[in-house]
């Protein structure tokens, strides 16, 4: 059984009390029962905190909120709760509320009151047992002595898949016709019996004809279509990046199935990542055997041991039923054992023909690229980033480098503000402009004779496009926009995906606006590094571009490069259906 991973949002007060002691005991008891418990752990800076929850929360099956005054008042709680709600909507995590006092001494917000809740102060042993039951860690041998959890407190699983109709009691069948005849009195004469039999047979034939005619001419309701959707799968990133972005991105795959039948006797389901439909099967990856199926549901999480980009290796998923005791090395050739299948829409790949240059006649032909092409160019590898004729040699996808360069800009803006030293400020803002302008255009924003501080290969493509008519290749903003437009125009894109792409485009435009402000601030500081107000604004805009703009109303950060990459990655998802 997989070890449950739980994030507990809890910020203790300065004065110890009974609630703190109870929560500490809960932490220890959960860990002793085999649960991996993680918390914010008092990370000092906002940057560290946002990076931490971005990476850690999606790995947790449960996110718990301790209802204490300090936790409710802490500014980070709102950010964690918003992230938890998003993960719940994506069916990645579930939320629980923990009350450590006999009564609700602290008024919780309305959205907390609707959560599944456990009060650990009223009867701690029973509350712990109930909690372990929910986490599937309870001792099944003693569960019969436990009061069953209230239905309203059980975790609410969100499912987009229909379930079979409940069974019903059929009405009693009428007695057989021969039984009626056998029960007739023997006093009836043979002649009368024969006449009666003929009449009865005639009536039966006539009734049968009438029934047939009624059924022929009466409109028949269409039978309900079978539910072929079995679940979904999506890529994840460990973010254990190497220097060129070829590892650590899209190196994991989560498979969630909610509508599957049990495998045949002595067989188990095996999940495979297959190469493209027109490629060889050399890249087939066995991601593992599905665990025991419960209530038609099962999940599987796979991470590449070498952290290779799985989107580069394959674009299809196959689930086969095979020998339980001997793990197969390749999928069975017996297609009757191919049970579930999914693929990212693809066709004759136009990757080699897709030119992602500037808008000077070299821009890509949108019709040439499939949905899979555009996703790979954004998330794995793009020809423009490896165009030797343009002196560009960057591995990794466009979205990866866009996020990485914005992260560098944010870190440089923080360094400049924290050190508040004119020499350091000039150095940092020059590097910021190298990233934003690109080495070919940065000279217009820095004092004459300023050296390029960023490697020319890295700065060959700027974050912003400064000369749309002549710049070749264009900046990352235009490259991103080209592929997002290509995705919207892809033949098999769904309405839901179109809506997601439109949201991504809106946030991309916001990031471009923030980068424009950063460029303006950096240009001023390159000649006047002592401008404290501009230095503060540079840092604010840097954080906004990377983490998202801070919303004082909700206390959250909205959009930003992290959000952008996550949502682009979410587009490379699979709908798993019954094979054939």
Coordinates of C-alpha atoms in Angstrom, one line a residue, residues 4-538:
X4 CA -0.4 8.4 2.6
X5 CA 1.2 11.9 2.3
X6 CA -0.6 14.6 4.4
X7 CA 0.0 18.4 4.4
X8 CA -1.2 20.0 7.6
X9 CA -1.7 23.7 7.6
X10 CA -1.0 24.8 11.2
X11 CA 0.8 27.8 12.7
X12 CA 1.2 27.5 16.5
X13 CA 0.8 30.5 18.8
X14 CA 3.5 31.8 21.1
X15 CA 1.7 30.6 24.2
X16 CA 1.4 26.8 24.5
X17 CA -2.1 25.5 25.2
X18 CA -4.1 22.3 25.3
X19 CA -4.9 22.6 21.6
X20 CA -1.2 22.8 20.7
X21 CA -0.4 19.7 22.7
X22 CA -3.2 17.8 21.1
X23 CA -2.1 18.7 17.6
X24 CA 1.5 17.7 18.4
X25 CA 0.2 14.4 19.6
X26 CA -1.8 14.0 16.4
X27 CA 1.3 14.7 14.3
X28 CA 3.2 12.0 16.2
X29 CA 0.4 9.5 16.0
X30 CA -0.1 9.9 12.3
X31 CA 3.6 9.4 11.6
X32 CA 3.6 6.4 13.9
X33 CA 0.7 4.9 11.9
X34 CA 2.7 5.2 8.7
X35 CA 1.6 8.6 7.4
X36 CA 4.1 11.1 5.9
X37 CA 3.2 14.4 7.5
X38 CA 4.6 17.7 6.2
X39 CA 3.9 21.3 7.1
X40 CA 5.1 24.8 6.1
X41 CA 8.0 24.3 8.5
X42 CA 8.4 28.0 9.1
X43 CA 10.0 28.9 5.8
X44 CA 11.3 32.5 6.2
X45 CA 10.8 34.1 2.8
X46 CA 7.8 34.3 0.6
X47 CA 9.8 33.0 -2.3
X48 CA 10.8 29.9 -0.5
X49 CA 7.3 29.4 0.7
X50 CA 5.6 29.7 -2.7
X51 CA 8.2 27.4 -4.3
X52 CA 7.7 24.9 -1.5
X53 CA 3.9 24.6 -1.7
X54 CA 4.0 24.6 -5.5
X55 CA 6.1 21.5 -5.4
X56 CA 4.8 19.8 -2.2
X57 CA 1.0 20.2 -2.2
X58 CA 0.4 18.2 -5.5
X59 CA 2.2 15.3 -3.9
X60 CA -0.2 15.1 -1.0
X61 CA -3.4 13.0 -1.0
X62 CA -4.8 15.0 2.0
X63 CA -4.5 18.6 3.0
X64 CA -5.7 19.3 6.6
X65 CA -6.4 22.7 8.2
X66 CA -6.1 23.1 11.9
X67 CA -8.8 25.6 13.1
X68 CA -6.8 27.8 15.5
X69 CA -6.7 31.5 15.8
X70 CA -3.1 31.8 14.7
X71 CA -3.6 29.6 11.6
X72 CA -6.7 31.5 10.5
X73 CA -4.9 34.8 10.9
X74 CA -1.7 33.8 9.2
X75 CA -1.4 35.3 5.6
X76 CA -0.1 32.0 4.2
X77 CA -3.2 30.0 5.1
X78 CA -5.3 31.6 2.4
X79 CA -2.7 30.8 -0.3
X80 CA -2.6 27.1 0.9
X81 CA -6.4 26.9 1.0
X82 CA -6.7 28.2 -2.5
X83 CA -4.1 25.8 -3.8
X84 CA -5.9 23.0 -2.0
X85 CA -9.2 23.9 -3.6
X86 CA -7.6 23.8 -7.0
X87 CA -6.1 20.4 -6.3
X88 CA -9.5 19.1 -5.1
X89 CA -11.1 20.3 -8.3
X90 CA -8.5 18.4 -10.2
X91 CA -9.1 15.3 -8.1
X92 CA -5.5 15.3 -6.8
X93 CA -6.1 15.9 -3.1
X94 CA -8.9 16.1 -0.5
X95 CA -9.4 18.5 2.3
X96 CA -10.1 18.0 6.0
X97 CA -10.7 20.4 8.9
X98 CA -9.3 19.6 12.3
X99 CA -10.7 21.2 15.4
X100 CA -8.4 20.9 18.5
X101 CA -10.8 22.4 21.0
X102 CA -14.0 21.0 22.6
X103 CA -16.0 23.8 20.9
X104 CA -15.3 26.1 18.0
X105 CA -13.7 28.8 20.0
X106 CA -12.5 30.5 16.8
X107 CA -15.0 31.5 14.1
X108 CA -14.1 29.8 10.9
X109 CA -14.8 31.3 7.4
X110 CA -17.9 30.0 5.6
X111 CA -15.8 27.9 3.2
X112 CA -14.2 26.1 6.1
X113 CA -17.5 25.2 7.6
X114 CA -18.4 23.1 4.5
X115 CA -15.3 20.9 4.9
X116 CA -15.2 17.4 6.2
X117 CA -14.5 18.0 9.9
X118 CA -13.1 16.0 12.8
X119 CA -12.9 17.3 16.3
X120 CA -10.0 15.7 18.0
X121 CA -10.7 17.3 21.4
X122 CA -14.0 15.6 22.3
X123 CA -12.8 12.0 22.1
X124 CA -9.2 11.9 20.9
X125 CA -8.8 8.1 20.6
X126 CA -12.0 7.7 18.6
X127 CA -11.2 10.8 16.5
X128 CA -7.8 9.4 15.7
X129 CA -9.3 6.0 14.8
X130 CA -11.8 7.7 12.5
X131 CA -9.1 9.7 10.9
X132 CA -6.9 6.6 10.3
X133 CA -10.0 4.9 8.8
X134 CA -10.4 7.8 6.3
X135 CA -6.7 7.6 5.5
X136 CA -7.1 3.8 5.0
X137 CA -4.7 3.1 7.8
X138 CA -7.1 1.8 10.4
X139 CA -6.7 -1.7 11.9
X140 CA -9.3 -3.7 9.9
X141 CA -9.5 -6.3 12.7
X142 CA -10.9 -3.8 15.1
X143 CA -13.1 -1.7 12.8
X144 CA -16.2 -3.6 13.8
X145 CA -16.0 -2.0 17.2
X146 CA -15.7 1.5 15.8
X147 CA -18.7 3.7 15.2
X148 CA -18.9 4.1 11.5
X149 CA -18.0 7.6 10.3
X150 CA -20.9 9.9 9.6
X151 CA -21.7 9.9 5.9
X152 CA -21.5 13.7 5.8
X153 CA -18.0 13.5 7.3
X154 CA -16.6 11.0 4.8
X155 CA -14.4 12.4 2.1
X156 CA -16.3 13.6 -0.9
X157 CA -14.7 12.2 -4.0
X158 CA -15.4 14.4 -7.1
X159 CA -16.0 12.2 -10.1
X160 CA -16.8 13.1 -13.7
X161 CA -17.6 9.5 -14.5
X162 CA -21.1 8.0 -14.4
X163 CA -21.9 5.0 -12.2
X164 CA -24.1 1.9 -12.9
X165 CA -27.8 2.3 -12.1
X166 CA -28.8 0.8 -8.8
X167 CA -30.5 -2.7 -9.0
X168 CA -34.2 -3.0 -8.6
X169 CA -36.7 -5.7 -7.5
X170 CA -38.4 -7.2 -10.5
X171 CA -42.2 -7.8 -10.2
X172 CA -43.3 -11.4 -9.7
X173 CA -43.7 -13.3 -13.0
X174 CA -47.3 -14.6 -13.9
X175 CA -47.9 -18.3 -13.5
X176 CA -47.1 -20.4 -16.6
X177 CA -50.0 -21.0 -19.0
X178 CA -49.8 -24.8 -18.6
X179 CA -50.2 -24.4 -14.9
X180 CA -53.5 -22.6 -15.5
X181 CA -54.7 -25.5 -17.7
X182 CA -53.6 -28.1 -15.2
X183 CA -55.6 -26.4 -12.5
X184 CA -58.9 -26.5 -14.4
X185 CA -61.6 -28.8 -12.9
X186 CA -61.8 -32.4 -14.4
X187 CA -65.6 -32.1 -14.6
X188 CA -65.3 -30.2 -17.8
X189 CA -65.9 -32.4 -20.8
X190 CA -63.3 -33.3 -23.3
X191 CA -65.3 -31.4 -26.0
X192 CA -65.7 -28.3 -23.9
X193 CA -62.0 -28.5 -23.0
X194 CA -61.0 -28.7 -26.7
X195 CA -63.2 -25.7 -27.6
X196 CA -61.9 -23.8 -24.6
X197 CA -58.3 -24.6 -25.6
X198 CA -58.8 -23.5 -29.2
X199 CA -60.4 -20.2 -28.0
X200 CA -57.7 -19.6 -25.5
X201 CA -55.0 -20.3 -28.1
X202 CA -56.8 -17.9 -30.5
X203 CA -56.8 -15.2 -27.9
X204 CA -53.2 -15.7 -27.1
X205 CA -52.2 -15.4 -30.8
X206 CA -54.4 -12.3 -31.2
X207 CA -52.9 -10.7 -28.1
X208 CA -49.4 -11.5 -29.3
X209 CA -50.1 -9.8 -32.7
X210 CA -51.5 -6.7 -31.0
X211 CA -48.4 -6.5 -28.7
X212 CA -46.1 -6.8 -31.7
X213 CA -48.0 -4.1 -33.6
X214 CA -47.9 -1.8 -30.6
X215 CA -44.2 -2.3 -30.2
X216 CA -43.6 -1.7 -33.9
X217 CA -45.4 1.6 -34.2
X218 CA -44.8 3.0 -30.7
X219 CA -41.7 5.3 -30.6
X220 CA -38.9 3.4 -28.8
X221 CA -36.6 5.3 -26.4
X222 CA -33.0 5.2 -27.4
X223 CA -30.9 3.0 -25.2
X224 CA -28.4 4.9 -23.0
X225 CA -24.9 5.0 -24.6
X226 CA -22.3 2.9 -22.7
X227 CA -20.0 4.9 -20.6
X228 CA -16.7 4.3 -22.4
X229 CA -14.7 6.8 -20.3
X230 CA -12.6 5.0 -17.7
X231 CA -10.6 7.9 -16.2
X232 CA -7.8 10.3 -17.1
X233 CA -4.0 10.7 -16.9
X234 CA -1.7 13.7 -16.8
X235 CA 2.0 14.6 -16.7
X236 CA 3.7 15.9 -13.6
X237 CA 7.2 17.4 -13.0
X238 CA 9.6 16.7 -10.2
X239 CA 11.4 19.9 -11.1
X240 CA 14.7 18.1 -10.5
X241 CA 16.1 20.0 -13.5
X242 CA 19.4 19.6 -15.1
X243 CA 21.2 22.5 -16.8
X244 CA 19.6 22.3 -20.2
X245 CA 16.0 21.4 -19.1
X246 CA 16.0 17.9 -20.6
X247 CA 15.4 16.3 -17.2
X248 CA 13.0 17.0 -14.3
X249 CA 10.2 18.3 -16.6
X250 CA 7.2 16.1 -17.4
X251 CA 9.1 13.2 -15.8
X252 CA 6.0 11.8 -14.0
X253 CA 2.6 10.5 -15.0
X254 CA -0.5 10.1 -12.8
X255 CA -3.3 7.8 -13.9
X256 CA -6.7 8.0 -12.2
X257 CA -9.3 5.5 -13.1
X258 CA -12.9 5.7 -11.8
X259 CA -14.9 3.4 -14.1
X260 CA -13.0 0.1 -14.7
X261 CA -14.0 -3.5 -14.4
X262 CA -11.9 -6.0 -12.4
X263 CA -9.4 -7.9 -14.5
X264 CA -10.0 -11.6 -15.3
X265 CA -9.0 -14.3 -12.8
X266 CA -5.2 -14.6 -12.2
X267 CA -4.6 -11.5 -14.2
X268 CA -3.7 -7.9 -13.3
X269 CA -3.8 -4.6 -15.2
X270 CA -0.5 -3.2 -16.4
X271 CA -0.1 0.4 -17.5
X272 CA 2.2 1.2 -20.5
X273 CA 3.4 4.5 -22.0
X274 CA 3.6 3.9 -25.8
X275 CA 5.4 5.9 -28.5
X276 CA 3.5 7.9 -31.1
X277 CA 1.1 6.0 -33.3
X278 CA 3.4 6.3 -36.3
X279 CA 6.6 5.5 -34.4
X280 CA 8.3 2.2 -33.4
X281 CA 7.5 0.7 -30.1
X282 CA 11.1 0.9 -28.9
X283 CA 10.2 3.6 -26.4
X284 CA 7.5 1.6 -24.7
X285 CA 7.7 2.1 -20.9
X286 CA 6.1 -0.1 -18.3
X287 CA 4.8 2.3 -15.6
X288 CA 3.6 -0.4 -13.3
X289 CA 0.8 -2.7 -12.2
X290 CA -2.4 -1.2 -11.1
X291 CA -3.1 -1.9 -7.4
X292 CA -6.2 -3.7 -6.2
X293 CA -9.4 -2.1 -7.7
X294 CA -11.8 -0.7 -5.1
X295 CA -15.3 0.5 -6.2
X296 CA -14.2 0.4 -9.9
X297 CA -11.4 2.8 -9.1
X298 CA -7.6 2.6 -9.0
X299 CA -4.7 5.1 -9.3
X300 CA -1.1 4.8 -10.3
X301 CA 1.7 7.3 -10.1
X302 CA 4.9 6.9 -12.0
X303 CA 8.1 8.9 -12.0
X304 CA 11.0 8.2 -14.4
X305 CA 14.0 6.9 -12.4
X306 CA 16.3 9.0 -14.6
X307 CA 13.8 11.9 -14.6
X308 CA 13.6 11.9 -18.4
X309 CA 10.9 13.9 -20.1
X310 CA 8.1 11.3 -20.7
X311 CA 6.3 13.5 -23.2
X312 CA 9.4 13.0 -25.4
X313 CA 9.1 9.2 -25.2
X314 CA 5.4 8.7 -25.8
X315 CA 2.0 10.1 -26.3
X316 CA -0.3 7.1 -25.8
X317 CA -1.3 5.0 -22.8
X318 CA -2.4 1.3 -23.0
X319 CA -3.7 -0.8 -20.1
X320 CA -3.5 -4.6 -20.6
X321 CA -4.6 -7.6 -18.6
X322 CA -1.7 -9.9 -18.1
X323 CA -0.3 -12.6 -15.8
X324 CA -0.4 -11.4 -12.2
X325 CA 2.7 -13.3 -11.0
X326 CA 5.1 -12.7 -13.9
X327 CA 5.4 -8.9 -14.8
X328 CA 5.6 -8.6 -18.6
X329 CA 8.4 -6.9 -20.4
X330 CA 6.2 -5.8 -23.4
X331 CA 2.5 -5.5 -23.9
X332 CA 0.7 -8.7 -24.9
X333 CA 0.1 -9.1 -28.6
X334 CA -3.4 -10.6 -27.8
X335 CA -5.6 -7.6 -28.4
X336 CA -8.5 -9.2 -26.5
X337 CA -6.4 -8.4 -23.4
X338 CA -6.1 -4.7 -24.4
X339 CA -8.6 -3.1 -22.1
X340 CA -8.1 0.7 -21.9
X341 CA -6.4 3.2 -24.1
X342 CA -5.7 6.9 -24.4
X343 CA -3.6 9.2 -26.6
X344 CA -2.9 12.9 -27.2
X345 CA -4.4 13.8 -30.6
X346 CA -1.8 13.4 -33.3
X347 CA -1.4 12.7 -36.9
X348 CA 1.3 13.2 -39.6
X349 CA 3.7 15.2 -37.5
X350 CA 4.6 18.5 -39.1
X351 CA 7.5 19.2 -36.7
X352 CA 10.2 19.4 -39.3
X353 CA 8.2 21.9 -41.3
X354 CA 7.3 24.1 -38.4
X355 CA 9.4 27.3 -38.5
X356 CA 9.0 29.4 -35.4
X357 CA 10.8 32.4 -36.6
X358 CA 9.8 36.0 -36.5
X359 CA 6.8 37.6 -38.2
X360 CA 8.8 38.6 -41.2
X361 CA 7.5 35.8 -43.4
X362 CA 9.1 33.1 -41.4
X363 CA 6.4 32.5 -38.9
X364 CA 5.1 28.9 -38.5
X365 CA 2.3 27.5 -40.5
X366 CA -0.4 26.7 -37.9
X367 CA -2.0 24.0 -40.0
X368 CA 1.3 22.0 -40.1
X369 CA 1.3 21.2 -36.4
X370 CA -0.8 18.7 -34.5
X371 CA -1.9 19.1 -30.9
X372 CA 1.0 16.8 -29.9
X373 CA 3.5 18.9 -31.9
X374 CA 2.5 22.2 -30.2
X375 CA 2.6 20.6 -26.7
X376 CA 6.0 19.1 -27.3
X377 CA 7.4 22.4 -28.6
X378 CA 6.1 24.1 -25.5
X379 CA 7.1 21.4 -23.0
X380 CA 9.9 19.3 -24.4
X381 CA 11.8 20.7 -27.4
X382 CA 11.3 23.3 -30.1
X383 CA 13.1 23.5 -33.5
X384 CA 13.5 27.3 -33.1
X385 CA 15.4 26.8 -29.9
X386 CA 17.8 24.5 -31.7
X387 CA 18.2 26.4 -35.0
X388 CA 22.0 26.4 -35.6
X389 CA 21.5 28.8 -38.5
X390 CA 20.2 31.4 -36.1
X391 CA 22.9 30.6 -33.6
X392 CA 20.4 29.1 -31.1
X393 CA 21.1 25.9 -29.3
X394 CA 18.7 25.5 -26.3
X395 CA 17.2 22.1 -25.4
X396 CA 14.0 22.0 -23.4
X397 CA 10.7 23.5 -24.3
X398 CA 9.6 27.1 -24.8
X399 CA 7.5 27.1 -21.7
X400 CA 10.4 25.7 -19.6
X401 CA 12.8 28.5 -20.7
X402 CA 10.2 31.2 -20.3
X403 CA 9.6 30.1 -16.7
X404 CA 13.3 29.7 -16.0
X405 CA 14.3 33.1 -17.3
X406 CA 11.6 34.8 -15.4
X407 CA 12.7 33.0 -12.3
X408 CA 16.2 34.4 -12.9
X409 CA 14.8 37.9 -13.3
X410 CA 12.9 37.6 -10.0
X411 CA 16.0 36.3 -8.1
X412 CA 18.1 39.2 -9.6
X413 CA 15.5 41.8 -8.5
X414 CA 15.5 40.3 -5.0
X415 CA 19.3 40.4 -4.8
X416 CA 19.3 44.0 -6.0
X417 CA 16.8 45.1 -3.4
X418 CA 18.2 43.2 -0.5
X419 CA 21.8 44.3 -1.0
X420 CA 20.8 47.9 -1.9
X421 CA 24.3 48.5 -3.2
X422 CA 24.8 50.7 -6.3
X423 CA 27.5 48.4 -7.8
X424 CA 25.4 45.3 -7.2
X425 CA 22.2 47.0 -8.5
X426 CA 23.9 47.9 -11.8
X427 CA 25.2 44.4 -12.2
X428 CA 21.8 42.8 -11.4
X429 CA 19.7 45.1 -13.6
X430 CA 22.1 44.6 -16.5
X431 CA 21.6 40.8 -16.3
X432 CA 17.8 41.4 -16.0
X433 CA 17.9 43.4 -19.3
X434 CA 20.0 40.7 -20.9
X435 CA 17.2 38.2 -20.2
X436 CA 14.4 40.5 -21.2
X437 CA 15.8 42.1 -24.3
X438 CA 18.1 39.4 -25.6
X439 CA 21.7 40.0 -26.4
X440 CA 20.9 41.6 -29.8
X441 CA 18.7 44.4 -28.4
X442 CA 20.0 45.0 -24.9
X443 CA 22.4 47.7 -26.0
X444 CA 19.6 50.2 -26.4
X445 CA 18.7 49.9 -22.7
X446 CA 22.1 50.0 -21.0
X447 CA 25.0 52.5 -20.9
X448 CA 27.3 52.4 -23.9
X449 CA 30.0 49.8 -23.6
X450 CA 28.2 47.6 -21.1
X451 CA 29.3 44.0 -21.4
X452 CA 26.9 41.1 -21.9
X453 CA 26.6 39.3 -18.5
X454 CA 24.4 36.4 -19.5
X455 CA 25.7 33.6 -21.7
X456 CA 25.0 34.5 -25.4
X457 CA 23.4 31.1 -26.0
X458 CA 20.9 31.7 -23.1
X459 CA 20.2 35.3 -24.1
X460 CA 19.9 34.6 -27.8
X461 CA 16.1 34.8 -27.4
X462 CA 14.7 37.5 -25.1
X463 CA 11.7 37.2 -22.9
X464 CA 10.1 40.1 -24.9
X465 CA 9.9 40.7 -28.6
X466 CA 11.2 44.3 -29.2
X467 CA 11.2 44.3 -33.0
X468 CA 8.3 42.2 -34.3
X469 CA 9.0 43.0 -38.0
X470 CA 12.6 42.1 -38.1
X471 CA 13.5 40.1 -34.9
X472 CA 14.3 36.5 -35.8
X473 CA 13.8 34.5 -33.8
X474 CA 11.1 36.4 -31.9
X475 CA 11.1 36.6 -28.1
X476 CA 9.6 33.9 -25.9
X477 CA 6.4 35.9 -25.5
X478 CA 5.7 35.6 -29.3
X479 CA 6.8 32.0 -29.4
X480 CA 4.5 31.1 -26.6
X481 CA 1.6 32.9 -28.3
X482 CA 2.2 31.2 -31.6
X483 CA 1.9 27.7 -30.1
X484 CA -1.1 28.6 -28.0
X485 CA -2.9 29.8 -31.1
X486 CA -1.9 26.6 -32.9
X487 CA -3.4 24.6 -30.0
X488 CA -6.7 26.4 -30.3
X489 CA -6.8 25.7 -34.0
X490 CA -5.8 22.0 -33.6
X491 CA -8.6 19.8 -35.0
X492 CA -9.4 17.7 -31.9
X493 CA -9.0 20.4 -29.3
X494 CA -12.0 20.2 -26.8
X495 CA -14.1 23.2 -25.7
X496 CA -12.8 22.8 -22.2
X497 CA -9.2 22.9 -23.5
X498 CA -10.0 26.0 -25.5
X499 CA -11.3 27.7 -22.4
X500 CA -8.1 26.8 -20.6
X501 CA -5.9 28.1 -23.4
X502 CA -7.9 31.4 -23.4
X503 CA -7.1 31.8 -19.7
X504 CA -3.5 31.0 -20.3
X505 CA -3.4 33.7 -23.0
X506 CA -4.9 36.2 -20.6
X507 CA -2.2 35.5 -18.0
X508 CA 0.5 35.5 -20.6
X509 CA -0.5 39.0 -21.6
X510 CA -0.4 40.0 -17.9
X511 CA 3.1 38.6 -17.5
X512 CA 4.2 40.5 -20.6
X513 CA 2.9 43.7 -19.1
X514 CA 4.9 43.0 -15.9
X515 CA 8.0 42.3 -17.8
X516 CA 7.6 45.6 -19.6
X517 CA 7.4 47.4 -16.3
X518 CA 10.5 45.4 -15.1
X519 CA 12.3 46.5 -18.2
X520 CA 11.4 50.1 -17.6
X521 CA 12.6 49.9 -13.9
X522 CA 15.8 48.2 -14.9
X523 CA 16.6 50.7 -17.5
X524 CA 16.2 53.6 -15.0
X525 CA 18.4 51.7 -12.4
X526 CA 21.1 51.0 -15.0
X527 CA 21.9 54.8 -15.0
X528 CA 20.6 55.7 -11.5
X529 CA 21.1 52.7 -9.1
X530 CA 20.3 54.7 -6.0
X531 CA 16.6 55.1 -6.8
X532 CA 15.1 53.2 -3.9
X533 CA 11.5 53.6 -5.0
X534 CA 12.2 52.1 -8.5
X535 CA 14.3 49.3 -6.8
X536 CA 11.3 48.3 -4.7
X537 CA 9.0 48.4 -7.7
X538 CA 11.5 46.2 -9.6

